[in-house]
Structures are given as C-alpha cells and as structure tokens.
Amino acid sequence: MSKLGSLGARLHRGEVGYDFVGNRKIWYGVSILITITAILGLTVRGLNMGIEFQGGAVFTTPKNTNVSVTQAETYAQDASGHPAVVQKLGDGTLRIQIAGIDTNKSDQIKDALAKDLNVGTEKIAADLVGPSWGQQIADKAWQGLAIFMVLVVIYLAIAFEWRMALAALVALIHDITITTGIYALVGFEVTPGTVIGLLTILGYSLYDTVVVFDSLKEQTKDITKQTRWTYSDVANRSINGTLMRSINTTAVALLPVAALLFIGGGFLGAGTLNDISLSLFVGLAAGAYSSIFIATPLVADLKEREPQMKALRKRVLAKRAQAAAEGPQARPETADTYGDEPEDAAPAVVGPRNQPASRNRGRGRPSGKRR
C-alpha cells in the first residue's frame, strides 16, 4: 500500500507517467471494438424489457408452495404462451412475472396456474400493468435521459468550453452503449432500477471526467506563453496527476456493487438485485475507462486543431530539436528549464524532473540556515 501511495504521489508530481494521449489511437480502437460488439448485441438480441415497460401481469403464490422455480416457469409459459420470470421471495412465496400478455386474459392464466400449482385461485394475487402505462414509463425514461444529456453539455460548455462538453458527451454515449449492450448480451431484464443505475453511473462518469478537465483547465491558462510543452503534453499530465484518485474511487465504488451483483444476485439468488447492480458495475467500470482513455485524449485532439495550438506545437518541437542538437552541455543552468520560459510554465508530463538546487543557498554559512 505504501508503494501504491508513493506511485500516486510521483504521478501527481510528474516524476513518472504514462503517455495516454500519445497512445490514444489504441484506446480509440479498443473502444470502437467494444462499442460495435455492444451494438451488435442490441441489434441481434435486443433488450429484455421488464413488465413496467411493455405491460403484463405479476402473480404471487401463497407461502411455501411446493414447486420449484423451474417448474413454475414452465407452468407460467404453458398457461400464457410467453416467457416468464419467476423469483422465490424470502417468505417462501413465488413471484411470477409475465410480460407482453393481454391483461384481459389474466383470469384465464391465473386459473391455469392455480390448477398446476395445486392451490386455490383466490390465493393467487394478480397485479396488472397495462401496455399504455408501460409505454409511458419508457417514454419518460428516454426523456429524462435526453434532458440529462442536454443539461450536462450546457453546463460543461459554460464551465469549461465546448470541446470539453463534446468530449464528455461522447464519453457518456460510449458508457450508455456499452452498458445497454452488456444487458442485451447477458439477457438481464431492464426495469426502472436499471434506468436508475444508468443515471447514477452517468453522474459518476462525469465526476471523473470533470476532475481531469478542471486540472487541465488550470494547467493550460498560459500555455501559449511557453515553448516547453504542447497541449497534449499537459493533457497527459492532467490524466496522470488524477490517475490514482480515479483508480481508488472506482475500486471503492465497485466493491459494494460487486457484492450486490455476484453475492446477492448470483450466490444468494436475489435476482431483483441484478437489475440495478449490473448497470452500476458495468457503468462504473466503463465510466472510469472513458474518463481516462476517451474524454481527455479527445479534448487534446480537438484543441490541437486550433491555429494557436498548432503554432505552439511547432515552436515546442523546434525548441526540442534545437536542444537535442546542442546537447546537454549547451544548457549549463539546468537540465530541466529553458532560459526564455516563465517560472509558472506548465509542468512536466512524463519522465523524471530533477529540481535544481539554489546556487546561493547556504553560501557563507556552515549550516546553510538563515538567521
């Protein structure tokens, strides 16, 4: 743990680092591949929409019904002609959910279930959800998501700039596509809990992205007044400076969500937890990935197209070429600064930074202490 903390401090100071922006084409390729897979899953398999979105009926059996979940699924499918989702609740009752059926046939299905389960018809409770109400819920969910996106873009454009707003929007669409694609491939049911999970992870993804953008905005205030670092260099430093923070917060957030998904939903069989826990788990991981590998490199790509940044890049590369040609002996003052560069120039991006000692420190005093 101490080594990890030391690594985080060195990343923040710029003593070490990884060239995320320089390798952005690799990350773009990986993201495109994952996104295509998610879109194929959505196209081929589609989403398993819950009863709240397409209407149907929910039947609840009496306690301690001597029927297994698999048998109940078979009975429900034979009675309705539609796939059924059966969950065994903590008190021993069975919750039989059948989506997409005509609610007028609910009494007929209820009678058939009562006969198969060998219980009285009056002991089975039925809750009906009309298709129009389910469609209304679906429309409201999409409207809420669209409003969220618009507000996010407006806020980021005001707080930062339109390029950062565009990059954040691309990262959000990336996260939503991957999460919904995983739902299609896995076949988990999409419920209002899934929508809540999606909105939650979008906010979390934005949190990571805004942290990096804030650092980037601060470090690029006077970037054109120096000839040491390009915009991409400073963007890379911003990612490295906040990298350990992103990793730590993501790991801490994923632990309880993983417990809900794998232990609660998988091992203990609490299927109702899967609706929200899968969207949270996939979305948190995708959000942390997109903040580091998609949003900030995309901002650097957009900024480098500006005339000022193009001119800066030419000056920086020319300065580096000149320094390489002259060799280290041509710069006796330090190995890390340029004589014509302001003291508050943008900090280093990758590689070690040797801080030169003051030439007058301790001169004429044996101890070097001020009096």
Short mmCIF file of C-alpha atoms in Angstrom, two decimals:
data_model
loop_
_atom_site.label_atom_id
_atom_site.label_comp_id
_atom_site.label_asym_id
_atom_site.label_seq_id
_atom_site.Cartn_x
_atom_site.Cartn_y
_atom_site.Cartn_z
CA MET A 1 0.00 0.00 0.00
CA SER A 2 2.88 2.34 0.77
CA LYS A 3 4.36 1.65 -2.68
CA LEU A 4 1.00 2.42 -4.27
CA GLY A 5 0.76 5.70 -2.36
CA SER A 6 4.30 6.58 -3.37
CA LEU A 7 3.46 5.86 -7.01
CA GLY A 8 0.41 8.12 -6.78
CA ALA A 9 2.49 10.97 -5.34
CA ARG A 10 5.10 10.57 -8.08
CA LEU A 11 2.41 10.56 -10.75
CA HIS A 12 0.92 13.74 -9.30
CA ARG A 13 4.33 15.49 -9.24
CA GLY A 14 5.10 14.42 -12.81
CA GLU A 15 8.13 12.32 -11.87
CA VAL A 16 6.70 9.30 -13.67
CA GLY A 17 3.80 8.87 -16.03
CA TYR A 18 2.22 7.01 -18.92
CA ASP A 19 1.61 8.52 -22.34
CA PHE A 20 -2.18 8.10 -22.50
CA VAL A 21 -2.67 10.81 -25.10
CA GLY A 22 0.20 9.60 -27.29
CA ASN A 23 -1.36 6.12 -27.44
CA ARG A 24 -4.89 7.41 -27.95
CA LYS A 25 -5.36 5.57 -31.26
CA ILE A 26 -5.04 2.28 -29.38
CA TRP A 27 -7.73 3.30 -26.90
CA TYR A 28 -9.96 4.61 -29.67
CA GLY A 29 -9.63 1.26 -31.46
CA VAL A 30 -10.44 -0.71 -28.30
CA SER A 31 -13.48 1.47 -27.60
CA ILE A 32 -14.76 1.18 -31.17
CA LEU A 33 -14.42 -2.62 -30.99
CA ILE A 34 -16.31 -2.83 -27.68
CA THR A 35 -18.97 -0.40 -28.92
CA ILE A 36 -19.53 -2.39 -32.13
CA THR A 37 -19.93 -5.57 -30.06
CA ALA A 38 -22.48 -3.82 -27.84
CA ILE A 39 -24.43 -2.51 -30.86
CA LEU A 40 -24.47 -5.99 -32.40
CA GLY A 41 -25.83 -7.35 -29.13
CA LEU A 42 -28.57 -4.73 -29.11
CA THR A 43 -29.40 -5.39 -32.78
CA VAL A 44 -29.36 -9.19 -32.71
CA ARG A 45 -30.69 -10.00 -29.24
CA GLY A 46 -32.34 -6.76 -28.18
CA LEU A 47 -33.18 -5.69 -24.65
CA ASN A 48 -35.26 -7.86 -22.36
CA MET A 49 -37.68 -5.15 -21.32
CA GLY A 50 -39.38 -5.61 -17.98
CA ILE A 51 -43.07 -5.65 -17.31
CA GLU A 52 -43.00 -1.98 -16.33
CA PHE A 53 -42.09 -1.04 -19.91
CA GLN A 54 -44.19 -3.40 -22.03
CA GLY A 55 -47.10 -4.30 -19.76
CA GLY A 56 -48.17 -7.67 -18.42
CA ALA A 57 -49.09 -9.33 -15.15
CA VAL A 58 -47.43 -10.33 -11.90
CA PHE A 59 -48.82 -13.30 -9.97
CA THR A 60 -47.87 -14.01 -6.36
CA THR A 61 -48.44 -17.51 -4.96
CA PRO A 62 -49.13 -18.46 -1.33
CA LYS A 63 -46.27 -19.17 1.07
CA ASN A 64 -44.34 -22.43 0.95
CA THR A 65 -45.64 -23.55 -2.43
CA ASN A 66 -44.09 -26.95 -3.10
CA VAL A 67 -42.99 -26.04 -6.60
CA SER A 68 -39.51 -25.19 -7.79
CA VAL A 69 -38.69 -22.05 -9.71
CA THR A 70 -38.03 -24.04 -12.88
CA GLN A 71 -41.37 -25.84 -12.65
CA ALA A 72 -43.21 -22.57 -12.04
CA GLU A 73 -41.56 -21.03 -15.12
CA THR A 74 -42.75 -23.98 -17.22
CA TYR A 75 -46.30 -23.74 -15.85
CA ALA A 76 -46.46 -19.98 -16.45
CA GLN A 77 -45.14 -20.28 -20.00
CA ASP A 78 -47.62 -23.05 -20.85
CA ALA A 79 -50.50 -21.02 -19.39
CA SER A 80 -49.65 -17.73 -21.12
CA GLY A 81 -47.63 -18.63 -24.18
CA HIS A 82 -44.99 -16.08 -23.14
CA PRO A 83 -41.66 -16.45 -21.32
CA ALA A 84 -41.99 -15.94 -17.57
CA VAL A 85 -39.63 -14.71 -14.88
CA VAL A 86 -40.07 -16.47 -11.55
CA GLN A 87 -38.40 -15.39 -8.32
CA LYS A 88 -38.61 -17.07 -4.94
CA LEU A 89 -39.04 -14.44 -2.24
CA GLY A 90 -37.76 -14.58 1.31
CA ASP A 91 -41.09 -15.65 2.83
CA GLY A 92 -41.37 -18.66 0.51
CA THR A 93 -43.80 -17.14 -1.99
CA LEU A 94 -43.21 -17.22 -5.73
CA ARG A 95 -43.37 -14.06 -7.84
CA ILE A 96 -44.34 -14.99 -11.39
CA GLN A 97 -43.87 -12.16 -13.87
CA ILE A 98 -45.21 -12.48 -17.42
CA ALA A 99 -44.59 -9.54 -19.74
CA GLY A 100 -46.29 -8.68 -23.01
CA ILE A 101 -49.58 -10.50 -22.40
CA ASP A 102 -53.11 -9.23 -22.89
CA THR A 103 -54.30 -8.21 -19.44
CA ASN A 104 -57.82 -9.40 -20.36
CA LYS A 105 -56.50 -12.96 -20.27
CA SER A 106 -55.09 -12.62 -16.76
CA ASP A 107 -58.00 -14.51 -15.15
CA GLN A 108 -57.54 -17.39 -17.56
CA ILE A 109 -53.81 -17.55 -16.82
CA LYS A 110 -54.48 -17.30 -13.09
CA ASP A 111 -56.88 -20.28 -13.21
CA ALA A 112 -54.35 -22.36 -15.14
CA LEU A 113 -51.59 -21.51 -12.65
CA ALA A 114 -53.81 -22.36 -9.69
CA LYS A 115 -54.55 -25.77 -11.22
CA ASP A 116 -50.88 -26.52 -12.00
CA LEU A 117 -49.66 -25.31 -8.59
CA ASN A 118 -52.48 -27.13 -6.80
CA VAL A 119 -53.67 -24.09 -4.87
CA GLY A 120 -56.92 -22.16 -4.74
CA THR A 121 -57.49 -19.49 -7.35
CA GLU A 122 -58.35 -16.94 -4.69
CA LYS A 123 -54.97 -17.50 -3.01
CA ILE A 124 -53.02 -16.21 -6.04
CA ALA A 125 -52.70 -12.41 -6.14
CA ALA A 126 -52.55 -10.73 -9.54
CA ASP A 127 -51.21 -7.26 -10.35
CA LEU A 128 -51.76 -5.99 -13.88
CA VAL A 129 -49.73 -3.45 -15.81
CA GLY A 130 -51.33 -2.07 -18.97
CA PRO A 131 -49.21 -1.65 -22.13
CA SER A 132 -50.06 2.05 -22.38
CA TRP A 133 -48.76 2.68 -18.87
CA GLY A 134 -45.60 0.72 -19.64
CA GLN A 135 -45.03 2.74 -22.82
CA GLN A 136 -45.49 5.93 -20.83
CA ILE A 137 -42.81 4.81 -18.36
CA ALA A 138 -40.43 4.03 -21.23
CA ASP A 139 -41.02 7.41 -22.86
CA LYS A 140 -40.43 9.22 -19.57
CA ALA A 141 -37.18 7.32 -19.07
CA TRP A 142 -35.88 8.35 -22.51
CA GLN A 143 -36.98 11.94 -21.97
CA GLY A 144 -35.19 12.08 -18.64
CA LEU A 145 -32.03 10.71 -20.23
CA ALA A 146 -32.19 13.25 -23.07
CA ILE A 147 -32.73 16.16 -20.67
CA PHE A 148 -29.81 14.96 -18.58
CA MET A 149 -27.53 14.94 -21.64
CA VAL A 150 -28.57 18.42 -22.73
CA LEU A 151 -28.03 19.91 -19.27
CA VAL A 152 -24.63 18.25 -18.98
CA VAL A 153 -23.47 19.67 -22.32
CA ILE A 154 -24.70 23.17 -21.45
CA TYR A 155 -23.02 23.11 -18.04
CA LEU A 156 -19.67 21.85 -19.32
CA ALA A 157 -19.70 24.33 -22.21
CA ILE A 158 -20.19 27.18 -19.73
CA ALA A 159 -17.84 25.90 -17.02
CA PHE A 160 -15.08 24.81 -19.41
CA GLU A 161 -15.52 25.03 -23.20
CA TRP A 162 -17.49 23.40 -26.00
CA ARG A 163 -14.70 20.97 -26.88
CA MET A 164 -14.72 19.54 -23.37
CA ALA A 165 -18.52 19.39 -23.44
CA LEU A 166 -18.39 17.47 -26.73
CA ALA A 167 -15.76 15.06 -25.41
CA ALA A 168 -17.80 14.44 -22.24
CA LEU A 169 -20.91 13.79 -24.35
CA VAL A 170 -19.03 11.26 -26.49
CA ALA A 171 -17.79 9.53 -23.31
CA LEU A 172 -21.34 9.39 -21.90
CA ILE A 173 -22.75 7.89 -25.10
CA HIS A 174 -19.87 5.41 -25.03
CA ASP A 175 -20.77 4.38 -21.46
CA ILE A 176 -24.51 4.07 -22.18
CA THR A 177 -23.93 2.00 -25.33
CA ILE A 178 -21.60 -0.43 -23.58
CA THR A 179 -23.88 -0.83 -20.56
CA THR A 180 -27.04 -1.42 -22.60
CA GLY A 181 -25.12 -3.75 -24.93
CA ILE A 182 -24.00 -5.85 -21.96
CA TYR A 183 -27.63 -6.04 -20.83
CA ALA A 184 -28.63 -7.32 -24.26
CA LEU A 185 -25.84 -9.90 -24.37
CA VAL A 186 -26.43 -11.15 -20.81
CA GLY A 187 -30.21 -11.08 -21.14
CA PHE A 188 -30.92 -9.38 -17.81
CA GLU A 189 -34.29 -7.74 -17.52
CA VAL A 190 -34.48 -3.96 -17.96
CA THR A 191 -36.52 -2.42 -15.14
CA PRO A 192 -36.87 1.05 -13.59
CA GLY A 193 -33.98 0.00 -11.35
CA THR A 194 -31.85 -0.34 -14.49
CA VAL A 195 -32.70 3.23 -15.51
CA ILE A 196 -31.80 4.46 -12.03
CA GLY A 197 -28.50 2.63 -12.29
CA LEU A 198 -27.78 4.20 -15.69
CA LEU A 199 -28.41 7.73 -14.44
CA THR A 200 -26.23 7.02 -11.40
CA ILE A 201 -23.25 5.81 -13.39
CA LEU A 202 -23.53 8.73 -15.82
CA GLY A 203 -23.15 11.12 -12.92
CA TYR A 204 -20.18 9.13 -11.63
CA SER A 205 -18.55 9.10 -15.07
CA LEU A 206 -18.97 12.86 -15.31
CA TYR A 207 -17.37 13.27 -11.88
CA ASP A 208 -14.17 11.59 -13.02
CA THR A 209 -14.17 13.50 -16.30
CA VAL A 210 -14.73 16.89 -14.66
CA VAL A 211 -11.86 16.26 -12.21
CA VAL A 212 -9.45 15.76 -15.12
CA PHE A 213 -10.92 18.69 -17.08
CA ASP A 214 -10.56 21.01 -14.09
CA SER A 215 -6.89 20.09 -13.73
CA LEU A 216 -6.39 20.53 -17.48
CA LYS A 217 -8.08 23.94 -17.50
CA GLU A 218 -5.90 25.14 -14.61
CA GLN A 219 -2.64 23.99 -16.20
CA THR A 220 -3.34 25.44 -19.66
CA LYS A 221 -4.20 29.01 -18.68
CA ASP A 222 -0.99 30.50 -20.12
CA ILE A 223 0.18 27.58 -22.20
CA THR A 224 0.91 29.71 -25.29
CA LYS A 225 3.41 31.84 -23.32
CA GLN A 226 5.93 29.00 -23.06
CA THR A 227 7.75 26.77 -25.51
CA ARG A 228 8.22 23.69 -23.40
CA TRP A 229 5.01 21.66 -23.57
CA THR A 230 2.26 21.13 -26.13
CA TYR A 231 -1.41 20.95 -25.18
CA SER A 232 -1.30 17.15 -25.49
CA ASP A 233 1.64 17.04 -23.07
CA VAL A 234 -0.26 18.99 -20.44
CA ALA A 235 -3.40 16.91 -21.04
CA ASN A 236 -1.33 13.82 -20.41
CA ARG A 237 -0.02 15.32 -17.17
CA SER A 238 -3.57 16.03 -16.04
CA ILE A 239 -4.56 12.40 -16.56
CA ASN A 240 -1.50 11.10 -14.71
CA GLY A 241 -1.99 13.58 -11.88
CA THR A 242 -5.53 12.34 -11.21
CA LEU A 243 -4.97 8.70 -12.18
CA MET A 244 -4.61 7.22 -8.69
CA ARG A 245 -7.61 9.20 -7.50
CA SER A 246 -9.73 7.73 -10.30
CA ILE A 247 -8.47 4.21 -9.63
CA ASN A 248 -9.06 4.45 -5.88
CA THR A 249 -12.56 5.91 -6.12
CA THR A 250 -13.58 3.41 -8.81
CA ALA A 251 -12.26 0.43 -6.83
CA VAL A 252 -14.03 1.56 -3.66
CA ALA A 253 -17.30 2.08 -5.56
CA LEU A 254 -17.07 -1.27 -7.37
CA LEU A 255 -16.60 -3.37 -4.23
CA PRO A 256 -20.14 -2.98 -2.78
CA VAL A 257 -21.69 -3.14 -6.25
CA ALA A 258 -19.80 -6.38 -6.95
CA ALA A 259 -21.12 -7.76 -3.66
CA LEU A 260 -24.69 -6.96 -4.78
CA LEU A 261 -24.20 -8.48 -8.21
CA PHE A 262 -22.12 -11.59 -7.58
CA ILE A 263 -23.02 -12.47 -3.99
CA GLY A 264 -26.54 -11.09 -3.61
CA GLY A 265 -27.79 -11.70 -7.14
CA GLY A 266 -25.68 -14.73 -8.04
CA PHE A 267 -24.75 -16.74 -4.96
CA LEU A 268 -27.76 -15.89 -2.76
CA GLY A 269 -30.22 -15.85 -5.65
CA ALA A 270 -31.71 -12.40 -5.02
CA GLY A 271 -32.50 -11.79 -8.69
CA THR A 272 -34.12 -8.43 -8.06
CA LEU A 273 -30.66 -7.03 -7.23
CA ASN A 274 -29.39 -7.82 -10.72
CA ASP A 275 -31.48 -5.07 -12.32
CA ILE A 276 -29.58 -2.20 -10.76
CA SER A 277 -26.30 -3.88 -9.78
CA LEU A 278 -25.30 -4.91 -13.33
CA SER A 279 -25.85 -1.42 -14.72
CA LEU A 280 -23.87 0.06 -11.83
CA PHE A 281 -20.99 -2.43 -12.15
CA VAL A 282 -20.58 -2.15 -15.92
CA GLY A 283 -21.25 1.58 -15.93
CA LEU A 284 -18.75 2.41 -13.18
CA ALA A 285 -16.00 0.48 -14.95
CA ALA A 286 -16.87 1.98 -18.36
CA GLY A 287 -17.12 5.47 -16.87
CA ALA A 288 -13.66 5.30 -15.30
CA TYR A 289 -12.24 3.96 -18.58
CA SER A 290 -13.85 6.64 -20.76
CA SER A 291 -12.73 9.47 -18.47
CA ILE A 292 -9.09 8.45 -18.83
CA PHE A 293 -8.86 6.92 -22.28
CA ILE A 294 -11.59 8.70 -24.28
CA ALA A 295 -12.66 12.11 -22.95
CA THR A 296 -9.29 13.80 -22.28
CA PRO A 297 -7.44 12.43 -25.36
CA LEU A 298 -10.39 13.57 -27.48
CA VAL A 299 -10.15 17.08 -25.99
CA ALA A 300 -6.43 17.10 -26.84
CA ASP A 301 -7.22 16.06 -30.41
CA LEU A 302 -9.76 18.87 -30.79
CA LYS A 303 -7.53 21.52 -29.20
CA GLU A 304 -4.51 20.60 -31.30
CA ARG A 305 -6.52 21.59 -34.38
CA GLU A 306 -6.63 25.23 -33.25
CA PRO A 307 -4.19 27.59 -35.05
CA GLN A 308 -2.69 28.77 -31.73
CA MET A 309 -2.05 25.20 -30.58
CA LYS A 310 -0.64 24.24 -33.97
CA ALA A 311 1.79 27.17 -33.75
CA LEU A 312 2.67 26.24 -30.18
CA ARG A 313 3.37 22.67 -31.19
CA LYS A 314 5.73 23.84 -33.95
CA ARG A 315 7.61 26.07 -31.51
CA VAL A 316 7.86 23.31 -28.91
CA LEU A 317 9.12 20.74 -31.41
CA ALA A 318 11.60 23.23 -32.83
CA LYS A 319 12.87 24.05 -29.34
CA ARG A 320 13.26 20.36 -28.53
CA ALA A 321 15.09 19.72 -31.79
CA GLN A 322 17.43 22.61 -31.06
CA ALA A 323 18.07 21.38 -27.53
CA ALA A 324 18.77 17.87 -28.83
CA ALA A 325 21.20 19.22 -31.42
CA GLU A 326 23.08 21.37 -28.90
CA GLY A 327 23.28 18.59 -26.35
CA PRO A 328 23.08 18.80 -22.54
CA GLN A 329 26.31 20.80 -22.29
CA ALA A 330 24.67 23.72 -24.10
CA ARG A 331 22.37 24.37 -21.16
CA PRO A 332 24.56 24.66 -18.09
CA GLU A 333 21.91 26.43 -15.98
CA THR A 334 19.70 23.34 -15.52
CA ALA A 335 18.75 20.23 -17.40
CA ASP A 336 15.06 20.94 -16.97
CA THR A 337 14.23 24.54 -17.81
CA TYR A 338 14.54 26.96 -20.67
CA GLY A 339 16.03 30.41 -20.19
CA ASP A 340 13.21 32.22 -22.03
CA GLU A 341 10.42 30.39 -20.21
CA PRO A 342 8.33 31.90 -17.39
CA GLU A 343 8.63 30.32 -13.96
CA ASP A 344 4.93 29.37 -13.91
CA ALA A 345 5.08 27.44 -17.18
CA ALA A 346 3.06 24.27 -17.49
CA PRO A 347 4.60 21.38 -15.52
CA ALA A 348 6.26 18.35 -16.99
CA VAL A 349 4.22 15.48 -18.35
CA VAL A 350 6.21 12.30 -18.28
CA GLY A 351 9.62 11.29 -17.10
CA PRO A 352 11.60 12.39 -14.05
CA ARG A 353 12.04 16.02 -13.13
CA ASN A 354 15.25 16.95 -11.36
CA GLN A 355 14.75 20.06 -9.27
CA PRO A 356 17.97 22.17 -9.32
CA ALA A 357 19.32 23.36 -6.01
CA SER A 358 19.58 27.11 -5.47
CA ARG A 359 23.07 28.43 -6.26
CA ASN A 360 23.13 30.85 -3.33
CA ARG A 361 21.58 28.58 -0.72
CA GLY A 362 23.80 28.34 2.36
CA ARG A 363 26.58 30.48 0.89
CA GLY A 364 28.91 31.83 3.59
CA ARG A 365 27.17 29.89 6.39
CA PRO A 366 28.45 26.49 7.52
CA SER A 367 24.99 25.25 8.42
CA GLY A 368 23.21 26.84 5.48
CA LYS A 369 20.47 28.12 7.83
CA ARG A 370 19.07 31.62 7.75
CA ARG A 371 19.45 33.79 10.79
#
